[in-house]
């Protein structure tokens, strides 16, 4: 019997996706070979590769103004690739809402980029999304849409004339979004859309043009990926295969609007338990900025009970609930593949635990 996996990433995969991958691991569609063994230059893998890109574009409803790039290195490599490819010698502006934006700022500074932090919620331990405006003439404006550690999420994206770059790693493919103001949306796929080792980026073509005449190593250059359909070198073939299965699964669920409806319901179940616990539990994020993906909270009644909570949850078939080492506490990551039934079981455990220890 599979446990209920509330890990922040790599995270739970849909049972249907795992079973299909299992069926094809040894013999892919009766062809006598594994999908992991097949050449990335052959027709079989190319069908998987291009179908994955097509489905990703269909889910978000993006037009041909954007290229979908599949790259190794996860989102962390993008922290360096973005300034390499998109910095034009002006200023790059950041809204600092946690660890992942801090890492992106650090990588840009290593490369000698002129960075400006326009807003930060660091003084209050990143418990909210600050109010701010980007300037109209930055080389790019950068945000992280959802913070896995602190449990905050943008409810709407800032409007700016500067190209908007969004790290959407932890709420990737969780809801439909308006791309009209977005120059680049990217993320590691291991939370909501696949397994670790792969980054997916929707990059507007005028942004890719910035990299064409730059002196950047080929494997770090967006124009090289675009010109070669992300097949310049041997890609992460199995990760792309799993990404393909996840895209198919999302479409079969009814698409991102349907997925978002479920995500709203799931988050409400847990936040209602926290808010109705008479102070036993305390959420970290301000209510208006709470994440639908990562519910971070403490046992305010007695923090010494937190490891007990995690241990007893594991004994009840629920893993991955220990909070990040930076923040501590408890964190339930309720990505797309975590169904409402599993969230309800966690909520009942939370209620029973509070009754027992209050």
mmCIF file of C-alpha atoms in Angstrom:
data_model
loop_
_atom_site.group_PDB
_atom_site.id
_atom_site.type_symbol
_atom_site.label_atom_id
_atom_site.label_comp_id
_atom_site.label_asym_id
_atom_site.label_seq_id
_atom_site.Cartn_x
_atom_site.Cartn_y
_atom_site.Cartn_z
ATOM 1 C CA UNK A 1 0.000 0.000 0.000
ATOM 2 C CA UNK A 2 1.345 3.430 -0.978
ATOM 3 C CA UNK A 3 1.717 6.082 1.714
ATOM 4 C CA UNK A 4 0.277 9.588 1.486
ATOM 5 C CA UNK A 5 3.224 11.709 0.399
ATOM 6 C CA UNK A 6 3.052 15.400 1.382
ATOM 7 C CA UNK A 7 6.698 16.086 0.496
ATOM 8 C CA UNK A 8 7.626 19.484 -0.973
ATOM 9 C CA UNK A 9 9.628 17.946 -3.801
ATOM 10 C CA UNK A 10 10.483 15.685 -5.386
ATOM 11 C CA UNK A 11 6.886 15.004 -4.623
ATOM 12 C CA UNK A 12 3.984 12.653 -5.026
ATOM 13 C CA UNK A 13 3.210 11.393 -8.535
ATOM 14 C CA UNK A 14 -0.276 10.348 -9.688
ATOM 15 C CA UNK A 15 -0.861 6.611 -9.371
ATOM 16 C CA UNK A 16 -2.004 6.437 -12.998
ATOM 17 C CA UNK A 17 1.235 8.035 -14.183
ATOM 18 C CA UNK A 18 3.408 5.655 -12.155
ATOM 19 C CA UNK A 19 1.495 2.611 -13.353
ATOM 20 C CA UNK A 20 1.793 3.609 -17.005
ATOM 21 C CA UNK A 21 5.517 4.267 -16.574
ATOM 22 C CA UNK A 22 5.869 0.886 -14.867
ATOM 23 C CA UNK A 23 4.133 -0.852 -17.764
ATOM 24 C CA UNK A 24 6.459 0.754 -20.308
ATOM 25 C CA UNK A 25 9.675 0.625 -18.335
ATOM 26 C CA UNK A 26 10.686 -2.790 -19.622
ATOM 27 C CA UNK A 27 8.792 -2.842 -22.921
ATOM 28 C CA UNK A 28 7.592 0.453 -24.408
ATOM 29 C CA UNK A 29 4.290 -0.122 -26.247
ATOM 30 C CA UNK A 30 5.361 -3.632 -27.269
ATOM 31 C CA UNK A 31 8.463 -2.417 -29.109
ATOM 32 C CA UNK A 32 10.850 -4.608 -27.155
ATOM 33 C CA UNK A 33 12.864 -1.823 -25.521
ATOM 34 C CA UNK A 34 12.557 0.558 -22.573
ATOM 35 C CA UNK A 35 11.810 4.218 -23.133
ATOM 36 C CA UNK A 36 15.018 4.836 -21.143
ATOM 37 C CA UNK A 37 17.084 2.966 -23.749
ATOM 38 C CA UNK A 38 15.848 4.577 -26.945
ATOM 39 C CA UNK A 39 17.872 7.174 -28.869
ATOM 40 C CA UNK A 40 16.818 10.794 -28.490
ATOM 41 C CA UNK A 41 17.394 11.139 -32.254
ATOM 42 C CA UNK A 42 14.895 8.418 -33.139
ATOM 43 C CA UNK A 43 11.240 8.743 -34.086
ATOM 44 C CA UNK A 44 9.963 7.024 -30.921
ATOM 45 C CA UNK A 45 11.486 9.534 -28.512
ATOM 46 C CA UNK A 46 10.819 12.517 -30.765
ATOM 47 C CA UNK A 47 7.105 11.694 -30.618
ATOM 48 C CA UNK A 48 7.264 11.726 -26.806
ATOM 49 C CA UNK A 49 9.320 14.933 -26.765
ATOM 50 C CA UNK A 50 7.230 17.010 -29.153
ATOM 51 C CA UNK A 51 3.937 15.715 -27.777
ATOM 52 C CA UNK A 52 5.007 16.852 -24.288
ATOM 53 C CA UNK A 53 5.756 20.360 -25.585
ATOM 54 C CA UNK A 54 2.458 20.501 -27.472
ATOM 55 C CA UNK A 55 0.443 19.451 -24.424
ATOM 56 C CA UNK A 56 2.278 21.930 -22.166
ATOM 57 C CA UNK A 57 1.358 24.775 -24.537
ATOM 58 C CA UNK A 58 -2.223 23.514 -24.749
ATOM 59 C CA UNK A 59 -2.625 23.427 -20.962
ATOM 60 C CA UNK A 60 -1.506 27.033 -20.543
ATOM 61 C CA UNK A 61 -3.070 28.204 -23.801
ATOM 62 C CA UNK A 62 0.096 29.970 -24.969
ATOM 63 C CA UNK A 63 0.506 31.071 -28.579
ATOM 64 C CA UNK A 64 3.433 30.821 -30.968
ATOM 65 C CA UNK A 65 5.047 33.938 -29.494
ATOM 66 C CA UNK A 66 6.583 31.550 -26.945
ATOM 67 C CA UNK A 67 9.089 28.740 -27.182
ATOM 68 C CA UNK A 68 8.851 25.859 -24.723
ATOM 69 C CA UNK A 69 12.382 24.881 -23.705
ATOM 70 C CA UNK A 70 13.197 21.662 -21.840
ATOM 71 C CA UNK A 71 16.529 21.887 -20.022
ATOM 72 C CA UNK A 72 18.530 19.935 -17.484
ATOM 73 C CA UNK A 73 19.646 21.375 -14.151
ATOM 74 C CA UNK A 74 16.229 22.106 -12.678
ATOM 75 C CA UNK A 75 15.182 25.645 -11.776
ATOM 76 C CA UNK A 76 18.440 26.355 -9.938
ATOM 77 C CA UNK A 77 20.483 26.452 -13.140
ATOM 78 C CA UNK A 78 18.000 28.990 -14.497
ATOM 79 C CA UNK A 79 19.021 31.371 -11.708
ATOM 80 C CA UNK A 80 22.294 31.791 -13.616
ATOM 81 C CA UNK A 81 21.041 31.233 -17.173
ATOM 82 C CA UNK A 82 18.458 34.018 -16.945
ATOM 83 C CA UNK A 83 20.956 36.834 -16.274
ATOM 84 C CA UNK A 84 23.425 35.286 -18.740
ATOM 85 C CA UNK A 85 20.856 35.370 -21.519
ATOM 86 C CA UNK A 86 18.594 38.291 -20.672
ATOM 87 C CA UNK A 87 20.743 40.946 -18.952
ATOM 88 C CA UNK A 88 21.362 43.885 -21.294
ATOM 89 C CA UNK A 89 23.642 46.033 -19.122
ATOM 90 C CA UNK A 90 20.913 48.012 -17.362
ATOM 91 C CA UNK A 91 19.304 46.956 -14.105
ATOM 92 C CA UNK A 92 17.458 43.756 -13.136
ATOM 93 C CA UNK A 93 14.773 44.162 -10.478
ATOM 94 C CA UNK A 94 13.700 41.547 -7.942
ATOM 95 C CA UNK A 95 10.916 41.141 -5.399
ATOM 96 C CA UNK A 96 12.521 39.153 -2.582
ATOM 97 C CA UNK A 97 9.937 36.810 -1.060
ATOM 98 C CA UNK A 98 12.133 33.998 0.227
ATOM 99 C CA UNK A 99 14.988 31.576 -0.272
ATOM 100 C CA UNK A 100 14.467 31.058 -3.999
ATOM 101 C CA UNK A 101 14.511 34.725 -4.933
ATOM 102 C CA UNK A 102 17.550 35.213 -2.691
ATOM 103 C CA UNK A 103 19.324 32.445 -4.609
ATOM 104 C CA UNK A 104 18.384 34.021 -7.940
ATOM 105 C CA UNK A 105 19.685 37.409 -6.782
ATOM 106 C CA UNK A 106 22.948 35.839 -5.611
ATOM 107 C CA UNK A 107 23.568 34.132 -8.962
ATOM 108 C CA UNK A 108 22.908 37.376 -10.834
ATOM 109 C CA UNK A 109 25.337 39.234 -8.575
ATOM 110 C CA UNK A 110 28.026 36.580 -9.129
ATOM 111 C CA UNK A 111 27.719 37.366 -12.852
ATOM 112 C CA UNK A 112 28.187 41.090 -12.216
ATOM 113 C CA UNK A 113 24.586 42.029 -12.939
ATOM 114 C CA UNK A 114 23.307 45.349 -11.606
ATOM 115 C CA UNK A 115 20.520 44.105 -9.305
ATOM 116 C CA UNK A 116 17.897 46.077 -7.431
ATOM 117 C CA UNK A 117 15.568 44.668 -4.761
ATOM 118 C CA UNK A 118 12.344 46.655 -5.105
ATOM 119 C CA UNK A 119 10.584 44.949 -2.192
ATOM 120 C CA UNK A 120 11.215 42.312 0.469
ATOM 121 C CA UNK A 121 9.288 40.557 3.217
ATOM 122 C CA UNK A 122 12.447 39.272 4.920
ATOM 123 C CA UNK A 123 11.959 41.374 8.065
ATOM 124 C CA UNK A 124 8.780 39.463 8.897
ATOM 125 C CA UNK A 125 10.309 36.080 8.015
ATOM 126 C CA UNK A 126 8.743 36.109 4.551
ATOM 127 C CA UNK A 127 5.213 35.693 5.867
ATOM 128 C CA UNK A 128 3.551 37.791 3.141
ATOM 129 C CA UNK A 129 3.849 39.114 -0.405
ATOM 130 C CA UNK A 130 4.884 42.785 -0.153
ATOM 131 C CA UNK A 131 3.163 45.551 -2.084
ATOM 132 C CA UNK A 132 5.427 47.046 -4.736
ATOM 133 C CA UNK A 133 5.845 48.263 -8.294
ATOM 134 C CA UNK A 134 8.582 47.495 -10.772
ATOM 135 C CA UNK A 135 10.021 50.266 -12.902
ATOM 136 C CA UNK A 136 9.169 50.489 -16.595
ATOM 137 C CA UNK A 137 12.701 50.263 -17.946
ATOM 138 C CA UNK A 138 14.414 47.328 -16.195
ATOM 139 C CA UNK A 139 16.118 44.664 -18.290
ATOM 140 C CA UNK A 140 13.726 42.336 -16.552
ATOM 141 C CA UNK A 141 11.575 42.157 -13.415
ATOM 142 C CA UNK A 142 11.721 38.925 -11.415
ATOM 143 C CA UNK A 143 9.388 37.183 -8.955
ATOM 144 C CA UNK A 144 8.872 33.697 -7.497
ATOM 145 C CA UNK A 145 5.146 32.970 -7.697
ATOM 146 C CA UNK A 146 4.944 30.512 -4.791
ATOM 147 C CA UNK A 147 7.306 29.928 -1.886
ATOM 148 C CA UNK A 148 7.522 26.310 -0.784
ATOM 149 C CA UNK A 149 9.182 27.053 2.555
ATOM 150 C CA UNK A 150 7.093 29.917 3.888
ATOM 151 C CA UNK A 151 3.784 29.010 2.250
ATOM 152 C CA UNK A 152 3.100 32.297 0.431
ATOM 153 C CA UNK A 153 1.756 32.745 -3.094
ATOM 154 C CA UNK A 154 0.983 35.615 -5.441
ATOM 155 C CA UNK A 155 -2.764 35.817 -6.043
ATOM 156 C CA UNK A 156 -2.105 38.027 -9.061
ATOM 157 C CA UNK A 157 1.089 38.933 -10.864
ATOM 158 C CA UNK A 158 2.465 42.486 -10.949
ATOM 159 C CA UNK A 159 1.776 44.482 -14.102
ATOM 160 C CA UNK A 160 4.899 46.029 -15.523
ATOM 161 C CA UNK A 161 6.271 47.331 -18.787
ATOM 162 C CA UNK A 162 9.587 45.659 -17.993
ATOM 163 C CA UNK A 163 9.767 41.998 -19.085
ATOM 164 C CA UNK A 164 8.335 39.893 -16.251
ATOM 165 C CA UNK A 165 10.211 36.705 -15.317
ATOM 166 C CA UNK A 166 8.416 34.211 -13.052
ATOM 167 C CA UNK A 167 9.899 31.264 -11.195
ATOM 168 C CA UNK A 168 6.780 29.085 -10.927
ATOM 169 C CA UNK A 169 8.482 25.898 -9.780
ATOM 170 C CA UNK A 170 6.116 25.081 -6.935
ATOM 171 C CA UNK A 171 2.817 26.120 -8.508
ATOM 172 C CA UNK A 172 3.677 25.083 -12.063
ATOM 173 C CA UNK A 173 0.681 23.766 -14.031
ATOM 174 C CA UNK A 174 -1.648 24.302 -11.046
ATOM 175 C CA UNK A 175 -3.893 26.974 -12.601
ATOM 176 C CA UNK A 176 -4.485 28.898 -15.815
ATOM 177 C CA UNK A 177 -2.604 32.197 -15.992
ATOM 178 C CA UNK A 178 -2.634 35.242 -18.237
ATOM 179 C CA UNK A 179 0.574 35.311 -20.287
ATOM 180 C CA UNK A 180 -0.028 38.752 -21.773
ATOM 181 C CA UNK A 181 2.417 40.370 -19.338
ATOM 182 C CA UNK A 182 4.874 37.474 -18.990
ATOM 183 C CA UNK A 183 8.216 37.333 -20.789
ATOM 184 C CA UNK A 184 9.297 34.031 -19.226
ATOM 185 C CA UNK A 185 7.665 31.460 -16.945
ATOM 186 C CA UNK A 186 9.845 28.604 -15.760
ATOM 187 C CA UNK A 187 10.194 25.927 -13.159
ATOM 188 C CA UNK A 188 11.655 22.622 -12.147
ATOM 189 C CA UNK A 189 8.969 20.038 -12.884
ATOM 190 C CA UNK A 190 9.512 17.776 -9.853
ATOM 191 C CA UNK A 191 6.734 19.251 -7.740
ATOM 192 C CA UNK A 192 3.677 19.376 -9.987
ATOM 193 C CA UNK A 193 4.634 18.068 -13.396
ATOM 194 C CA UNK A 194 7.160 15.247 -13.284
ATOM 195 C CA UNK A 195 10.423 14.113 -11.742
ATOM 196 C CA UNK A 196 13.639 15.869 -10.754
ATOM 197 C CA UNK A 197 16.367 16.903 -13.178
ATOM 198 C CA UNK A 198 14.253 18.772 -15.719
ATOM 199 C CA UNK A 199 13.302 22.422 -16.085
ATOM 200 C CA UNK A 200 10.579 23.663 -18.403
ATOM 201 C CA UNK A 201 10.544 27.280 -19.558
ATOM 202 C CA UNK A 202 8.014 29.233 -21.599
ATOM 203 C CA UNK A 203 10.162 31.976 -23.119
ATOM 204 C CA UNK A 204 8.849 34.761 -25.334
ATOM 205 C CA UNK A 205 10.747 34.814 -28.614
ATOM 206 C CA UNK A 206 11.935 38.422 -28.273
ATOM 207 C CA UNK A 207 13.653 37.355 -25.042
ATOM 208 C CA UNK A 208 15.409 34.495 -26.814
ATOM 209 C CA UNK A 209 16.698 36.954 -29.394
ATOM 210 C CA UNK A 210 18.644 38.707 -26.635
ATOM 211 C CA UNK A 211 20.914 35.683 -26.287
ATOM 212 C CA UNK A 212 21.719 35.158 -29.969
ATOM 213 C CA UNK A 213 24.808 37.355 -30.219
ATOM 214 C CA UNK A 214 26.050 36.870 -26.663
ATOM 215 C CA UNK A 215 29.248 35.044 -25.788
ATOM 216 C CA UNK A 216 27.586 32.282 -23.758
ATOM 217 C CA UNK A 217 28.536 28.570 -23.712
ATOM 218 C CA UNK A 218 26.217 26.660 -26.027
ATOM 219 C CA UNK A 219 24.626 24.543 -23.300
ATOM 220 C CA UNK A 220 23.634 27.703 -21.399
ATOM 221 C CA UNK A 221 22.211 29.642 -24.341
ATOM 222 C CA UNK A 222 18.455 29.922 -24.879
ATOM 223 C CA UNK A 223 18.773 30.483 -28.628
ATOM 224 C CA UNK A 224 20.641 27.165 -28.966
ATOM 225 C CA UNK A 225 17.826 25.322 -27.195
ATOM 226 C CA UNK A 226 15.199 27.082 -29.330
ATOM 227 C CA UNK A 227 16.989 26.446 -32.618
ATOM 228 C CA UNK A 228 17.399 22.763 -31.767
ATOM 229 C CA UNK A 229 13.955 22.137 -30.219
ATOM 230 C CA UNK A 230 15.684 21.348 -26.895
ATOM 231 C CA UNK A 231 17.543 18.496 -28.607
ATOM 232 C CA UNK A 232 20.979 20.111 -29.010
ATOM 233 C CA UNK A 233 22.499 17.383 -26.836
ATOM 234 C CA UNK A 234 21.172 14.217 -25.224
ATOM 235 C CA UNK A 235 18.317 15.535 -23.084
ATOM 236 C CA UNK A 236 16.949 14.045 -19.868
ATOM 237 C CA UNK A 237 14.925 11.501 -21.843
ATOM 238 C CA UNK A 238 13.238 9.674 -18.978
ATOM 239 C CA UNK A 239 12.371 12.928 -17.196
ATOM 240 C CA UNK A 240 10.819 14.234 -20.437
ATOM 241 C CA UNK A 241 8.871 10.981 -20.802
ATOM 242 C CA UNK A 242 7.496 11.420 -17.274
ATOM 243 C CA UNK A 243 6.730 15.070 -18.040
ATOM 244 C CA UNK A 244 4.766 13.848 -21.066
ATOM 245 C CA UNK A 245 2.719 11.478 -18.891
ATOM 246 C CA UNK A 246 2.013 14.275 -16.394
ATOM 247 C CA UNK A 247 0.823 16.610 -19.168
ATOM 248 C CA UNK A 248 -1.491 13.884 -20.435
ATOM 249 C CA UNK A 249 -2.769 13.250 -16.906
ATOM 250 C CA UNK A 250 -3.522 16.956 -16.383
ATOM 251 C CA UNK A 251 -5.482 17.110 -19.631
ATOM 252 C CA UNK A 252 -7.417 14.000 -18.619
ATOM 253 C CA UNK A 253 -8.313 15.667 -15.301
ATOM 254 C CA UNK A 254 -10.047 18.419 -17.239
ATOM 255 C CA UNK A 255 -7.169 20.876 -17.599
ATOM 256 C CA UNK A 256 -5.816 23.592 -15.328
ATOM 257 C CA UNK A 257 -9.143 25.266 -14.481
ATOM 258 C CA UNK A 258 -10.440 21.985 -13.071
ATOM 259 C CA UNK A 259 -7.161 21.312 -11.259
ATOM 260 C CA UNK A 260 -7.272 24.800 -9.730
ATOM 261 C CA UNK A 261 -10.805 24.211 -8.410
ATOM 262 C CA UNK A 262 -9.579 21.096 -6.618
ATOM 263 C CA UNK A 263 -6.496 22.875 -5.292
ATOM 264 C CA UNK A 264 -8.669 25.633 -3.795
ATOM 265 C CA UNK A 265 -10.858 23.020 -2.071
ATOM 266 C CA UNK A 266 -7.864 21.101 -0.700
ATOM 267 C CA UNK A 267 -6.179 24.186 0.741
ATOM 268 C CA UNK A 268 -9.433 25.350 2.370
ATOM 269 C CA UNK A 269 -9.789 22.024 4.189
ATOM 270 C CA UNK A 270 -6.400 22.403 5.893
ATOM 271 C CA UNK A 271 -6.575 26.138 6.550
ATOM 272 C CA UNK A 272 -10.018 25.667 8.121
ATOM 273 C CA UNK A 273 -8.507 23.169 10.575
ATOM 274 C CA UNK A 274 -5.689 25.576 11.435
ATOM 275 C CA UNK A 275 -8.027 28.558 11.873
ATOM 276 C CA UNK A 276 -10.549 26.523 13.844
ATOM 277 C CA UNK A 277 -8.044 24.996 16.259
ATOM 278 C CA UNK A 278 -8.397 27.718 18.928
ATOM 279 C CA UNK A 279 -4.727 28.596 18.594
ATOM 280 C CA UNK A 280 -3.376 25.044 18.758
ATOM 281 C CA UNK A 281 -2.095 25.426 15.197
ATOM 282 C CA UNK A 282 -0.790 28.665 13.713
ATOM 283 C CA UNK A 283 -0.198 29.221 10.009
ATOM 284 C CA UNK A 284 3.005 31.002 9.019
ATOM 285 C CA UNK A 285 1.720 33.018 6.053
ATOM 286 C CA UNK A 286 -0.658 35.963 6.323
ATOM 287 C CA UNK A 287 -4.147 34.832 5.335
ATOM 288 C CA UNK A 288 -4.362 36.995 2.219
ATOM 289 C CA UNK A 289 -1.162 35.473 0.796
ATOM 290 C CA UNK A 290 -1.583 31.832 1.762
ATOM 291 C CA UNK A 291 -0.337 29.260 -0.724
ATOM 292 C CA UNK A 292 -2.625 26.689 -2.295
ATOM 293 C CA UNK A 293 0.390 24.411 -2.705
ATOM 294 C CA UNK A 294 2.356 24.488 0.564
ATOM 295 C CA UNK A 295 0.612 24.814 3.930
ATOM 296 C CA UNK A 296 3.276 25.795 6.478
ATOM 297 C CA UNK A 297 2.284 25.947 10.142
ATOM 298 C CA UNK A 298 3.436 25.476 13.716
ATOM 299 C CA UNK A 299 1.926 23.907 16.801
ATOM 300 C CA UNK A 300 1.694 27.182 18.681
ATOM 301 C CA UNK A 301 0.296 25.384 21.736
ATOM 302 C CA UNK A 302 3.643 23.616 22.245
ATOM 303 C CA UNK A 303 6.353 23.475 19.562
ATOM 304 C CA UNK A 304 7.850 20.427 21.277
ATOM 305 C CA UNK A 305 4.854 18.532 19.908
ATOM 306 C CA UNK A 306 5.923 19.130 16.296
ATOM 307 C CA UNK A 307 8.296 16.142 16.001
ATOM 308 C CA UNK A 308 5.635 14.051 17.740
ATOM 309 C CA UNK A 309 3.122 15.177 15.102
ATOM 310 C CA UNK A 310 5.495 14.204 12.279
ATOM 311 C CA UNK A 311 6.263 10.813 13.857
ATOM 312 C CA UNK A 312 2.621 9.945 14.515
ATOM 313 C CA UNK A 313 1.655 11.088 11.025
ATOM 314 C CA UNK A 314 4.229 8.669 9.567
ATOM 315 C CA UNK A 315 2.794 5.895 11.698
ATOM 316 C CA UNK A 316 -0.549 6.718 10.091
ATOM 317 C CA UNK A 317 0.819 6.504 6.554
ATOM 318 C CA UNK A 318 1.539 10.203 5.963
ATOM 319 C CA UNK A 319 5.101 11.257 5.110
ATOM 320 C CA UNK A 320 6.906 14.467 4.150
ATOM 321 C CA UNK A 321 5.283 16.691 6.781
ATOM 322 C CA UNK A 322 8.406 17.965 8.527
ATOM 323 C CA UNK A 323 8.911 21.677 7.837
ATOM 324 C CA UNK A 324 11.947 22.993 5.986
ATOM 325 C CA UNK A 325 15.062 23.275 8.165
ATOM 326 C CA UNK A 326 15.082 27.079 7.740
ATOM 327 C CA UNK A 327 11.577 27.601 9.110
ATOM 328 C CA UNK A 328 10.932 24.420 11.052
ATOM 329 C CA UNK A 329 7.422 23.485 12.050
ATOM 330 C CA UNK A 330 5.179 21.441 9.803
ATOM 331 C CA UNK A 331 4.502 21.697 6.087
ATOM 332 C CA UNK A 332 1.913 19.899 3.996
ATOM 333 C CA UNK A 333 2.551 20.159 0.264
ATOM 334 C CA UNK A 334 -0.712 19.476 -1.539
ATOM 335 C CA UNK A 335 0.264 19.547 -5.197
ATOM 336 C CA UNK A 336 -1.965 18.512 -8.096
ATOM 337 C CA UNK A 337 -1.520 14.766 -7.555
ATOM 338 C CA UNK A 338 -2.627 14.880 -3.899
ATOM 339 C CA UNK A 339 -6.356 14.225 -4.070
ATOM 340 C CA UNK A 340 -9.046 15.588 -1.768
ATOM 341 C CA UNK A 341 -9.421 12.254 0.030
ATOM 342 C CA UNK A 342 -5.789 12.358 1.185
ATOM 343 C CA UNK A 343 -6.145 15.961 2.355
ATOM 344 C CA UNK A 344 -9.276 15.054 4.306
ATOM 345 C CA UNK A 345 -7.392 12.213 6.020
ATOM 346 C CA UNK A 346 -4.649 14.633 7.010
ATOM 347 C CA UNK A 347 -7.209 17.115 8.317
ATOM 348 C CA UNK A 348 -8.844 14.430 10.468
ATOM 349 C CA UNK A 349 -5.426 13.467 11.843
ATOM 350 C CA UNK A 350 -4.746 17.127 12.660
ATOM 351 C CA UNK A 351 -8.058 17.435 14.527
ATOM 352 C CA UNK A 352 -7.499 14.234 16.492
ATOM 353 C CA UNK A 353 -3.924 15.251 17.345
ATOM 354 C CA UNK A 354 -5.113 18.621 18.647
ATOM 355 C CA UNK A 355 -7.811 17.004 20.792
ATOM 356 C CA UNK A 356 -5.307 14.563 22.260
ATOM 357 C CA UNK A 357 -2.677 17.196 23.124
ATOM 358 C CA UNK A 358 -4.640 20.381 23.806
#
